[in-house]
Coordinates of C-alpha atoms and ligand atoms in Angstrom, one line a residue:
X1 CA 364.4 35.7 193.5
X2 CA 366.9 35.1 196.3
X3 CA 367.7 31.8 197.5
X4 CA 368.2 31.2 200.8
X5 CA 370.6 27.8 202.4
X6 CA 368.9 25.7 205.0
X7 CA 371.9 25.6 207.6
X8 CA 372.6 22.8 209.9
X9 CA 373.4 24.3 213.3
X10 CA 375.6 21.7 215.7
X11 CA 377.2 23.8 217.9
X12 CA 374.5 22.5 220.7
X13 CA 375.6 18.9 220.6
X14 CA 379.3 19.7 221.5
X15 CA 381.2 18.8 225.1
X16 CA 381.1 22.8 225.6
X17 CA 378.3 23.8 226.0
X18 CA 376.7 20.0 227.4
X19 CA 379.3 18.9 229.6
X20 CA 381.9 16.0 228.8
X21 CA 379.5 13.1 230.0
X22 CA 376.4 14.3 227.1
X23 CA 378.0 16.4 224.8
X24 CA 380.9 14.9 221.8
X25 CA 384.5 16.0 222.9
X26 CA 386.9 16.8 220.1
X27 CA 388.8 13.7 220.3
X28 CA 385.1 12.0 219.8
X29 CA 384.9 14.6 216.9
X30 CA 387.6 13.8 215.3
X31 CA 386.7 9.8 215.6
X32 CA 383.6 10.8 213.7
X33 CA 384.7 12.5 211.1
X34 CA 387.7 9.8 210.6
X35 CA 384.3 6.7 211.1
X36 CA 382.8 8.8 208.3
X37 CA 384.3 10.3 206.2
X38 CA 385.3 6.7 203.8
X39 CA 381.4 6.4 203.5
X40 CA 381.1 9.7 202.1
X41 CA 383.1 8.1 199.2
X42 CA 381.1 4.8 198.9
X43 CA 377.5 6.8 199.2
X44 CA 379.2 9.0 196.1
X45 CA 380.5 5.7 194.1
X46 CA 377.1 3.7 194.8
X47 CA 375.3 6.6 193.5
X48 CA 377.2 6.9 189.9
X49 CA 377.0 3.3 189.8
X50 CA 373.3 3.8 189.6
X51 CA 372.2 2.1 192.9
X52 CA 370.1 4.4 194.6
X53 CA 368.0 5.7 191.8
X54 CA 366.3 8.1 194.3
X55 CA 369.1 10.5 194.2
X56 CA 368.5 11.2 190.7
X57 CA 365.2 12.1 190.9
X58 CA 366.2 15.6 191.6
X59 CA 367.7 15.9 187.8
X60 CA 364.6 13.8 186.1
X61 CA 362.9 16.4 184.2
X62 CA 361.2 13.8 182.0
X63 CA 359.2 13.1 185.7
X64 CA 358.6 16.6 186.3
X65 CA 357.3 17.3 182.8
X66 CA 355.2 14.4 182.4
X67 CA 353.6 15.6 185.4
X68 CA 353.2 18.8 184.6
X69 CA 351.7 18.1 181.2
X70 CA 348.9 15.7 183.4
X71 CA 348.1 18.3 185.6
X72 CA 348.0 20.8 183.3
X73 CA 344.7 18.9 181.7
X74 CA 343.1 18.7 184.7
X75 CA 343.3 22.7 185.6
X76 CA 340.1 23.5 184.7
X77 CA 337.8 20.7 185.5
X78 CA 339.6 19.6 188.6
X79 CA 337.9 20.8 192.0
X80 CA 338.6 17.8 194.7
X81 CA 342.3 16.2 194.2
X82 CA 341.9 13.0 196.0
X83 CA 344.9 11.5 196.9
X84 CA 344.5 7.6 198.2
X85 CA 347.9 5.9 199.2
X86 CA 349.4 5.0 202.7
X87 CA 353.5 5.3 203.8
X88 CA 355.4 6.7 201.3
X89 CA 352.7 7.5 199.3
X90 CA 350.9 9.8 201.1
X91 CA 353.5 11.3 203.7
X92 CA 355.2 13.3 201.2
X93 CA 352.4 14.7 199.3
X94 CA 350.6 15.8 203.2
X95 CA 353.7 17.2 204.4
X96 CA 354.6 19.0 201.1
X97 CA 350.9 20.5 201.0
X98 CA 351.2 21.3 204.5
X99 CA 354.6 23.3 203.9
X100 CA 353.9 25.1 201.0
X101 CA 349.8 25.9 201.1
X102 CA 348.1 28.0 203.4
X103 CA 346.8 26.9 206.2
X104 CA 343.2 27.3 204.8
X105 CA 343.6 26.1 201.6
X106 CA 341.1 23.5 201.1
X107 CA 338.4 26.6 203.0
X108 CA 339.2 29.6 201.5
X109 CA 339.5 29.9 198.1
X110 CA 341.0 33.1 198.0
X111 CA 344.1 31.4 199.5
X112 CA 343.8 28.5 197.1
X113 CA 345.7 28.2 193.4
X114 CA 344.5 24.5 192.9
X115 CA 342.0 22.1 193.8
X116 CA 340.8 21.1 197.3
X117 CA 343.4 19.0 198.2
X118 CA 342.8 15.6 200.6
X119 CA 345.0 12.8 201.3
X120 CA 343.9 9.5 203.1
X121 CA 346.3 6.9 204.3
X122 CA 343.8 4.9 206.1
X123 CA 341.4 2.9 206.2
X124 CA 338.6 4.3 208.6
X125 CA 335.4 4.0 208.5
X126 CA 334.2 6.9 210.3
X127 CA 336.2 8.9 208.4
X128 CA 336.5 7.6 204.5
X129 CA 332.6 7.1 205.2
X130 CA 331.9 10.9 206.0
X131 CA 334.0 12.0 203.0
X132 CA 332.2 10.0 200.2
X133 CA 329.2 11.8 202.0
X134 CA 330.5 14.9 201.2
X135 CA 332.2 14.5 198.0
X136 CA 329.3 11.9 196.4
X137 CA 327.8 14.9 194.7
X138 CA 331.0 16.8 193.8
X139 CA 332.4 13.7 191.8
X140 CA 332.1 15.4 187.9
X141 CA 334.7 17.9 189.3
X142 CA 336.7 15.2 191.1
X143 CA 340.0 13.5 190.4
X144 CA 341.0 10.8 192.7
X145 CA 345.0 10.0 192.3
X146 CA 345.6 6.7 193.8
X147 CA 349.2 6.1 194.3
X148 CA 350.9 2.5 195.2
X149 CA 354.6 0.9 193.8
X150 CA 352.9 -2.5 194.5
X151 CA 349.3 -1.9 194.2
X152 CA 348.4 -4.4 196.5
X153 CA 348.2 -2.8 199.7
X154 CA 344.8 -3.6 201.2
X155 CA 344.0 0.3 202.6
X156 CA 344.7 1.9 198.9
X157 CA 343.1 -1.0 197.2
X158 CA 340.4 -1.2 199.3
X159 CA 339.6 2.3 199.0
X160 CA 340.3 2.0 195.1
X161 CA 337.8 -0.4 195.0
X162 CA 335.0 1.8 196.6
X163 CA 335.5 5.1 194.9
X164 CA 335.3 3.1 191.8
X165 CA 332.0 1.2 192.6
X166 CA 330.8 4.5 193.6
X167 CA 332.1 6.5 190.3
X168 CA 330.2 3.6 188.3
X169 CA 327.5 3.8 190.2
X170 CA 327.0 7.9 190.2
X171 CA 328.5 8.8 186.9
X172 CA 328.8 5.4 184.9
X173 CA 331.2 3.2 184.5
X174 CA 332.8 4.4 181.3
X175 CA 333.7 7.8 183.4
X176 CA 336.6 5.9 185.2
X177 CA 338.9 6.7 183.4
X178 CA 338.0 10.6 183.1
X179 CA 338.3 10.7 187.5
X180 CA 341.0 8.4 188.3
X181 CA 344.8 8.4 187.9
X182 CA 346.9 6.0 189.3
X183 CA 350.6 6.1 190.1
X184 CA 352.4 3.0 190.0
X185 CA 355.7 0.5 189.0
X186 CA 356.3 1.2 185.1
X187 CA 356.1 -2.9 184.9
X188 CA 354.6 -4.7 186.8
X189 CA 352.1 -5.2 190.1
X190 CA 348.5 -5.2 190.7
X191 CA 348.0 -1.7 190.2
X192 CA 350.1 -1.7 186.7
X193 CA 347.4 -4.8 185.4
X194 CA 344.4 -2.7 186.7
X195 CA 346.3 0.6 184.4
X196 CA 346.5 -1.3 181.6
X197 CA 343.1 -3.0 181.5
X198 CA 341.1 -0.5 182.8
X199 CA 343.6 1.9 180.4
X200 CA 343.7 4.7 182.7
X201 CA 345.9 7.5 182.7
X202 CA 349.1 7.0 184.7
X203 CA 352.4 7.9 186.1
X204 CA 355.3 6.1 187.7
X205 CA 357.5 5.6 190.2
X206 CA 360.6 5.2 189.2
X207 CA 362.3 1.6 189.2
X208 CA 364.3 0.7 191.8
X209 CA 362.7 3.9 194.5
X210 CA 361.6 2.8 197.3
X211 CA 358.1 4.6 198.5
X212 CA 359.4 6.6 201.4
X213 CA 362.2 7.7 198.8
X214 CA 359.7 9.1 196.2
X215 CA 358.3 12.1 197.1
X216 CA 360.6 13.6 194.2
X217 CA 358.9 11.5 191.5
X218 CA 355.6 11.5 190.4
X219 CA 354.1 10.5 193.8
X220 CA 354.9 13.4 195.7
X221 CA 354.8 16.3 192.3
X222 CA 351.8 15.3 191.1
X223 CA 349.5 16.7 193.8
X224 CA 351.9 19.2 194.6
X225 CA 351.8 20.6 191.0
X226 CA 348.1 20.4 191.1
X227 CA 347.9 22.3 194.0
X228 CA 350.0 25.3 192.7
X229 CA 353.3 24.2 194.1
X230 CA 356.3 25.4 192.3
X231 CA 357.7 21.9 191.7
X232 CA 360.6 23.0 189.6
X233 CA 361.9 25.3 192.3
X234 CA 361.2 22.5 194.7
X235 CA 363.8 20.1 192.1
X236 CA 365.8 23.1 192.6
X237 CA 366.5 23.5 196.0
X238 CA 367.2 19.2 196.0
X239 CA 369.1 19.6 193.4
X240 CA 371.5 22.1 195.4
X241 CA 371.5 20.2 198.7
X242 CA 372.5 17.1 196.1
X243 CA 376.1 19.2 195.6
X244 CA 376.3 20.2 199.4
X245 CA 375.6 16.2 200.6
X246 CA 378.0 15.1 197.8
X247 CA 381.1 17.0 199.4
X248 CA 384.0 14.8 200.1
X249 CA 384.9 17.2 202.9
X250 CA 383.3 15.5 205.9
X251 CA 383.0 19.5 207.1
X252 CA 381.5 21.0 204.6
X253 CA 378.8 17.9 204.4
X254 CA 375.3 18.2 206.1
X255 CA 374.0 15.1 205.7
X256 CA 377.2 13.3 206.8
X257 CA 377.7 16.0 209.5
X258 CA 373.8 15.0 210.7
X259 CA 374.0 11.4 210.3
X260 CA 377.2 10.7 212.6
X261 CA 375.7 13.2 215.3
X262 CA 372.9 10.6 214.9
X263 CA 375.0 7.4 215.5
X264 CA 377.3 9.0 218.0
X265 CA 374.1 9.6 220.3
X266 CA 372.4 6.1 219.2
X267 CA 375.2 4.5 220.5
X268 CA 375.3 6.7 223.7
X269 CA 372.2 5.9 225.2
X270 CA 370.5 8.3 223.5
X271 CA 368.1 6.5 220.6
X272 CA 365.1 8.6 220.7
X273 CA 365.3 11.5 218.0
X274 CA 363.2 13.9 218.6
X275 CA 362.1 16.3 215.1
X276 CA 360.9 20.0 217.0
X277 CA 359.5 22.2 214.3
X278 CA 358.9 26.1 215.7
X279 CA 356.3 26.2 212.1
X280 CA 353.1 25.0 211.7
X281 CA 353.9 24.7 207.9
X282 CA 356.6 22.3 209.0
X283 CA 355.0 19.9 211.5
X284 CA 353.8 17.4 208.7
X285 CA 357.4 17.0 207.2
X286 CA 358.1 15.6 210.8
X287 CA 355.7 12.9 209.9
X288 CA 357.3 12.0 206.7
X289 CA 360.9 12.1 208.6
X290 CA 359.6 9.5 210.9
X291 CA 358.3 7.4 207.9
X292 CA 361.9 7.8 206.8
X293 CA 364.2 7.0 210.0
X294 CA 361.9 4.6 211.6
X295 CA 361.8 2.3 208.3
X296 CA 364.7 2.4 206.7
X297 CA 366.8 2.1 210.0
X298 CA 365.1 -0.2 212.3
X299 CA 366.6 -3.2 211.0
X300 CA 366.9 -7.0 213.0
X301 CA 370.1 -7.9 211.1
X302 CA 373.0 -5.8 209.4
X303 CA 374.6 -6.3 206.2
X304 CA 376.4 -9.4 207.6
X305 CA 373.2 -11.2 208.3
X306 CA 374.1 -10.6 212.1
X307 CA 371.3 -9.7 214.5
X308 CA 371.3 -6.2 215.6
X309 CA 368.1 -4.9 216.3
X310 CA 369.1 -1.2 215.8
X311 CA 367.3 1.8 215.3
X312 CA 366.6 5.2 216.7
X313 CA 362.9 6.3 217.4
X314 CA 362.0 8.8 215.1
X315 CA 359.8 10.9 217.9
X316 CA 357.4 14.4 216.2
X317 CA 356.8 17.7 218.8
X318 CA 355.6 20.9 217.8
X319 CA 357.0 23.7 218.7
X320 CA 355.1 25.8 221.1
X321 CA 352.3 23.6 221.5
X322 CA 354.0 20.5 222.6
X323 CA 356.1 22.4 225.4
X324 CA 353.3 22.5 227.4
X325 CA 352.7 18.5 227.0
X326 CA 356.3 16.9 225.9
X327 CA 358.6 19.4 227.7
X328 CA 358.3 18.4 231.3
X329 CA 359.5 14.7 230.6
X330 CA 362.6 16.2 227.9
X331 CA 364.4 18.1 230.7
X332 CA 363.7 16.0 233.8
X333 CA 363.0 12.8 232.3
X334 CA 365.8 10.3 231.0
X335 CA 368.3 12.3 229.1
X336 CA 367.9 9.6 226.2
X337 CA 366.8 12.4 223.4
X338 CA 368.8 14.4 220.6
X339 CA 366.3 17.1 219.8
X340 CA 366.6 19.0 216.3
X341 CA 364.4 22.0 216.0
X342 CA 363.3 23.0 212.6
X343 CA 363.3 27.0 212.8
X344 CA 362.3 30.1 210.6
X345 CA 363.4 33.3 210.3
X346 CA 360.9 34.5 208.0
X347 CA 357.1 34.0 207.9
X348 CA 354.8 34.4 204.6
X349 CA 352.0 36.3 207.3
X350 CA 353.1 37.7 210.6
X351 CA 350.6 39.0 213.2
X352 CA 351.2 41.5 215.6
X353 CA 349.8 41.0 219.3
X354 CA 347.4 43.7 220.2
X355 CA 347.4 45.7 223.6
X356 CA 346.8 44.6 227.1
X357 CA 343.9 45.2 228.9
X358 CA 344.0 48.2 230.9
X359 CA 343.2 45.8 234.3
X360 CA 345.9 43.8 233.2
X361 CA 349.3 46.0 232.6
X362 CA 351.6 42.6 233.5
X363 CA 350.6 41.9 229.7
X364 CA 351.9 44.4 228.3
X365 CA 355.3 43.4 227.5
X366 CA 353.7 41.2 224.7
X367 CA 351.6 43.9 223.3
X368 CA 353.1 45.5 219.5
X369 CA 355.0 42.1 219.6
X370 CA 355.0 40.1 216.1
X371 CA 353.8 36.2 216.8
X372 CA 357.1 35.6 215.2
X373 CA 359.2 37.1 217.6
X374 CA 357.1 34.6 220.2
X375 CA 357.8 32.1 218.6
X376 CA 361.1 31.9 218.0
X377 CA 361.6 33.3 221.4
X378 CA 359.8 30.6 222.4
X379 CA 362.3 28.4 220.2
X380 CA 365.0 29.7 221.8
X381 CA 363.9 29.4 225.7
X382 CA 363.2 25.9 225.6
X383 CA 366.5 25.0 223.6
X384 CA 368.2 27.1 226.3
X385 CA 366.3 25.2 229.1
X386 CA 367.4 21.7 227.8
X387 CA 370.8 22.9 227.2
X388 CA 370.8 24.1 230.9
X389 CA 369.9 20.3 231.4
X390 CA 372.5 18.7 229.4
X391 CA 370.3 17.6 226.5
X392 CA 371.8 17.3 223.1
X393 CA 370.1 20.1 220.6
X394 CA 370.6 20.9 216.9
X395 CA 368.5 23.3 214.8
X396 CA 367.7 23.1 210.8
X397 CA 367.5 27.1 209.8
X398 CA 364.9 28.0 207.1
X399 CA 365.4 31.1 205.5
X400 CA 361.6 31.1 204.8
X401 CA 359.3 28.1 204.1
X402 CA 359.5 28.2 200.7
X403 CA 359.7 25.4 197.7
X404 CA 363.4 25.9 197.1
X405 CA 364.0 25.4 201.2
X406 CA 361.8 22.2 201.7
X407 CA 363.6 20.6 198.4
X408 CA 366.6 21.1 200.2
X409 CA 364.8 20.0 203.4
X410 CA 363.9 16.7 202.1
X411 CA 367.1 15.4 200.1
X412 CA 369.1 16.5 203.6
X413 CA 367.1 14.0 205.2
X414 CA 367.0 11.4 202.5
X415 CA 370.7 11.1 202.1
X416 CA 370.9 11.4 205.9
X417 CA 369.4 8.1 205.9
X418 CA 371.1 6.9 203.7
X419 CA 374.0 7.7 205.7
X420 CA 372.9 6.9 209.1
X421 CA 372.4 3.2 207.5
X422 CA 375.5 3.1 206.0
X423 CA 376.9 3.7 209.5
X424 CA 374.7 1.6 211.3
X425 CA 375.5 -1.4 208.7
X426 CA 372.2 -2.2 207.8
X427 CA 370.1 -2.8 204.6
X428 CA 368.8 1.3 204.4
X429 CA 365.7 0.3 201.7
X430 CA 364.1 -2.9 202.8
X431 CA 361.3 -2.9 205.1
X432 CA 360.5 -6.5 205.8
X433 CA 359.0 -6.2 208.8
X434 CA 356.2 -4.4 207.4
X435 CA 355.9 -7.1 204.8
X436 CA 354.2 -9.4 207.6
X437 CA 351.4 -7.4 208.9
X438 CA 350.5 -6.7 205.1
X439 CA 350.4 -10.6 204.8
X440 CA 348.4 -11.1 208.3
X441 CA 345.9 -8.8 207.2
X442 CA 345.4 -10.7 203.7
X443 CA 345.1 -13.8 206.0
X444 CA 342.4 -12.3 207.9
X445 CA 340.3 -10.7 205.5
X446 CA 340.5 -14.1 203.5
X447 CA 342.7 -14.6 201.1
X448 CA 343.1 -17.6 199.7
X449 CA 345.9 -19.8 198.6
X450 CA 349.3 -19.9 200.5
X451 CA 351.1 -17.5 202.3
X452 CA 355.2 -17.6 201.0
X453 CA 356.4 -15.3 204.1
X454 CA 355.1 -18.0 206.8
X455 CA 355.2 -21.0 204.4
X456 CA 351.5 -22.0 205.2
X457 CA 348.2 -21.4 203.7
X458 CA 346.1 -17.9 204.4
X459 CA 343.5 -19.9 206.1
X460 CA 346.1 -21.6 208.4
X461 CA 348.1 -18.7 208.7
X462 CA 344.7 -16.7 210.1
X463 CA 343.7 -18.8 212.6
X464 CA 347.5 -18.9 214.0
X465 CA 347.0 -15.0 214.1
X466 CA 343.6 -15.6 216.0
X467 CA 345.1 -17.7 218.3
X468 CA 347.7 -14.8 219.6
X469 CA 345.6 -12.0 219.0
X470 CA 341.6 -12.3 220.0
X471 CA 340.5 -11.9 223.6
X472 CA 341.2 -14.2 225.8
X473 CA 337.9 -13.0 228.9
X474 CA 340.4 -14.6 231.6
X475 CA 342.6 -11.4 230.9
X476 CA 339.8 -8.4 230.8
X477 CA 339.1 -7.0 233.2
Ligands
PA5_501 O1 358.2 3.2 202.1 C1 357.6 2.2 201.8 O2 358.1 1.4 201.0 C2 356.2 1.9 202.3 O3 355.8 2.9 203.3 C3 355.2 2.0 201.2 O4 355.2 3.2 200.6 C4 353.8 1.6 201.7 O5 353.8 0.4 202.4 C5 352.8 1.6 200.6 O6 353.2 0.6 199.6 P1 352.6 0.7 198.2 O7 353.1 1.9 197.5 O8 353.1 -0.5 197.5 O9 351.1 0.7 198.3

């Protein structure tokens, strides 16, 4: 099989084809290669040293075969994989099913190697409601994979809670164990007590990786394997973009390359990122990418303990549909954006257009035309229009959408981050600001005891939340 490269394409960012006041000179080249090359070294020392486990994930095969072995016993009996888990739990596993399955995979099964495939990362009603409608009488051939590091995230435990009242209920309680699988911390959390009392069959995530840094572990393969993704080939590709992102050679390194064209633009006015896939297949990997930059890099303090408040907005368009929505506001509007457009060169299916109606011979320069040629013509017409507006562009090149290419794809952008907070100077793997809505929601649906991140009771702590938060009628109008 040949193996194509996903290329990082920067010649759009540059003073010569921008202009000197948007584009990066040389001499502003050359500052950031000299800014980052050092932390090329550090990211490559931290990693032997065993501090960001994530990167190793790539090389795990115990992971990878201990998944494969689990959904190897569900081949047969599995129709539904239900995959409950919110943020780094679920991103991966949508956008890798959205890459690398058909579009009408869960519809068609002739276009289907696995199990239906359905991921929920929320909690409502309307929706969760209508599903157990549909699947309530599907449940014998139903596997429901809930996934959570700490296990005690309300949405996943709520819903973990509901599909097991309704397994006991439909097929008994003793079944539980047949129709659930959970993913969780090897040691400890809520979810690891409910594994090992209720004993059900498990996976991890691996110690010390972060949730929006797993979707190479067990949280992001299991569902893909399940689904008939080639996981190894996926390891594969990370593992080869793991060489490319290790180079000392601040040239001849992507992610470095990608994360000071990042920071060079952050710091020039121009904080909003914007991810422009020209692929369907693609658009959901934008979603995880936000998950990615907007967590681990929107940070109040750096690693001195100084307020910063930094962070780029992480900003999703698709390629052509968002032109006619988005594309108005990117050329004429503040030129605040650095667009990277995610493009193929090589579609699974292509389709060709079909010919004009005789009352209508203006059409007929489409007619005979592959969709892919639109598309990427499409592609290249509005990068050409922003360009002609001064507007910073890069493009990531697929080959083809393929399992080696999105491995790649998705350890680029991991240690891009992991770059982009080195250069920003901030803490890349905490989220704590997320930390207190989890514990304002506890508050409010009851919890009782006291609260450690506001150092006052839940009760207390939820009528201080009421107080900012329910209407006040003087205001509505
Ligand atoms: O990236 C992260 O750490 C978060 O997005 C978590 O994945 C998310 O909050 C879910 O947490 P948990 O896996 O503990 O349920």
């Amino acid at each position: 099989m040949d193996k194509s490269k996903i290329g990082l394409y920067y010649k759009n960012v540059m003073s010569e084809i921008i202009g000197d006041e948007h584009g990066i000179t040389p001499n502003q080249w050359e500052d950031l290669a000299k800014q980052t090359s050092p932390i090329i070294s550090m990211l490559n020392n931290e990693r032997k040293e065993g501090k960001v486990p994530y990167r190793d994930l790539p090389f795990d095969t115990q992971i990878s075969q201990a998944v494969q072995d689990l959904a190897a016993k569900y081949e047969e009996s599995c129709e539904n994989l239900v995959i409950l888990g919110i943020g780094g739990s679920a991103l991966g596993n949508i956008a890798l099913q959205t890459a690398l399955n058909s579009y009408m995979y869960n519809i068609d099964e002739a276009q289907r190697e696995g199990p239906r495939l359905f991921v929920f990362d929320n909690v409502d009603p309307q929706q969760f409601g209508s599903f157990l409608d549909w699947i309530s009488d599907k449940l014998d051939k139903t596997i429901f994979n809930v996934i959570s590091k700490s296990g005690r995230t309300s949405e996943t435990a709520s819903q973990f809670m509901i599909i097991c009242d309704m397994l006991s209920e439909i097929l008994g309680p003793d079944t539980l164990r047949d129709h659930i699988i959970a993913t969780t911390d090897a040691k400890q959390g809520t979810l690891r007590t409910i594994v090992d009392e209720m004993k059900l069959p498990h996976l991890e995530v691996p110690d010390g990786v972060g949730g929006r840094f797993s979707v190479l572990s067990a949280v992001g393969l299991f569902g893909a394997a399940m689904c008939g993704v080639d996981i190894d080939l996926l390891l594969e590709g990370a593992r080869d973009m793991d060489q490319r992102v290790s180079e000392e050679d601040f040239l001849q390194n992507p992610a470095a390359i990608n994360a000071a064209i990042q920071h060079h633009f952050y710091n020039r006015n121009k904080n909003i990122s914007v991810m422009m896939p020209y692929s369907y297949a693609l658009k959901d990997l934008c979603d995880w990418y936000r998950q990615i930059w907007a967590e681990s890099l929107g940070k109040e303090v750096n690693l001195k303990g100084e307020k910063v408040y930094v962070g780029p907005t992480p900003v999703k368009a698709l390629g052509t549909t968002d032109q006619h929505s988005q594309v108005q506001l990117y050329r004429e509007g503040p030129n605040d954006k650095l667009f990277t457009f995610l493009q193929v060169n090589n579609f699974d299916k292509d389709v060709e257009i079909g010919p004009a109606p005789d009352c209508t011979p203006e059409l007929g320069f489409l007619a005979g035309k592959n969709l892919s040629v639109l598309l990427n013509s499409e592609k290249m017409a509005t990068e050409y229009a922003l360009l002609q507006s001064q507007r910073p562009c890069m493009t990531a090149h697929f080959d083809k959408v393929d399992a080696y290419s999105v491995g790649q794809f998705i350890y680029l952008y991991e240690v891009t981050t992991s770059f982009a907070g080195a250069l920003f100077g901030i803490n890349t793997y905490d989220q704590p600001a997320v930390e207190l809505g989890k514990e304002a929601t506890f508050a409010l649906m009851e919890k009782s005891g006291d609260c450690k991140a506001v150092e006052m009771s839940y009760d207390k702590f939820a009528q201080e939340i009421k107080e900012k938060t329910e209407i006040d009628e003087k205001y509505l109008i």
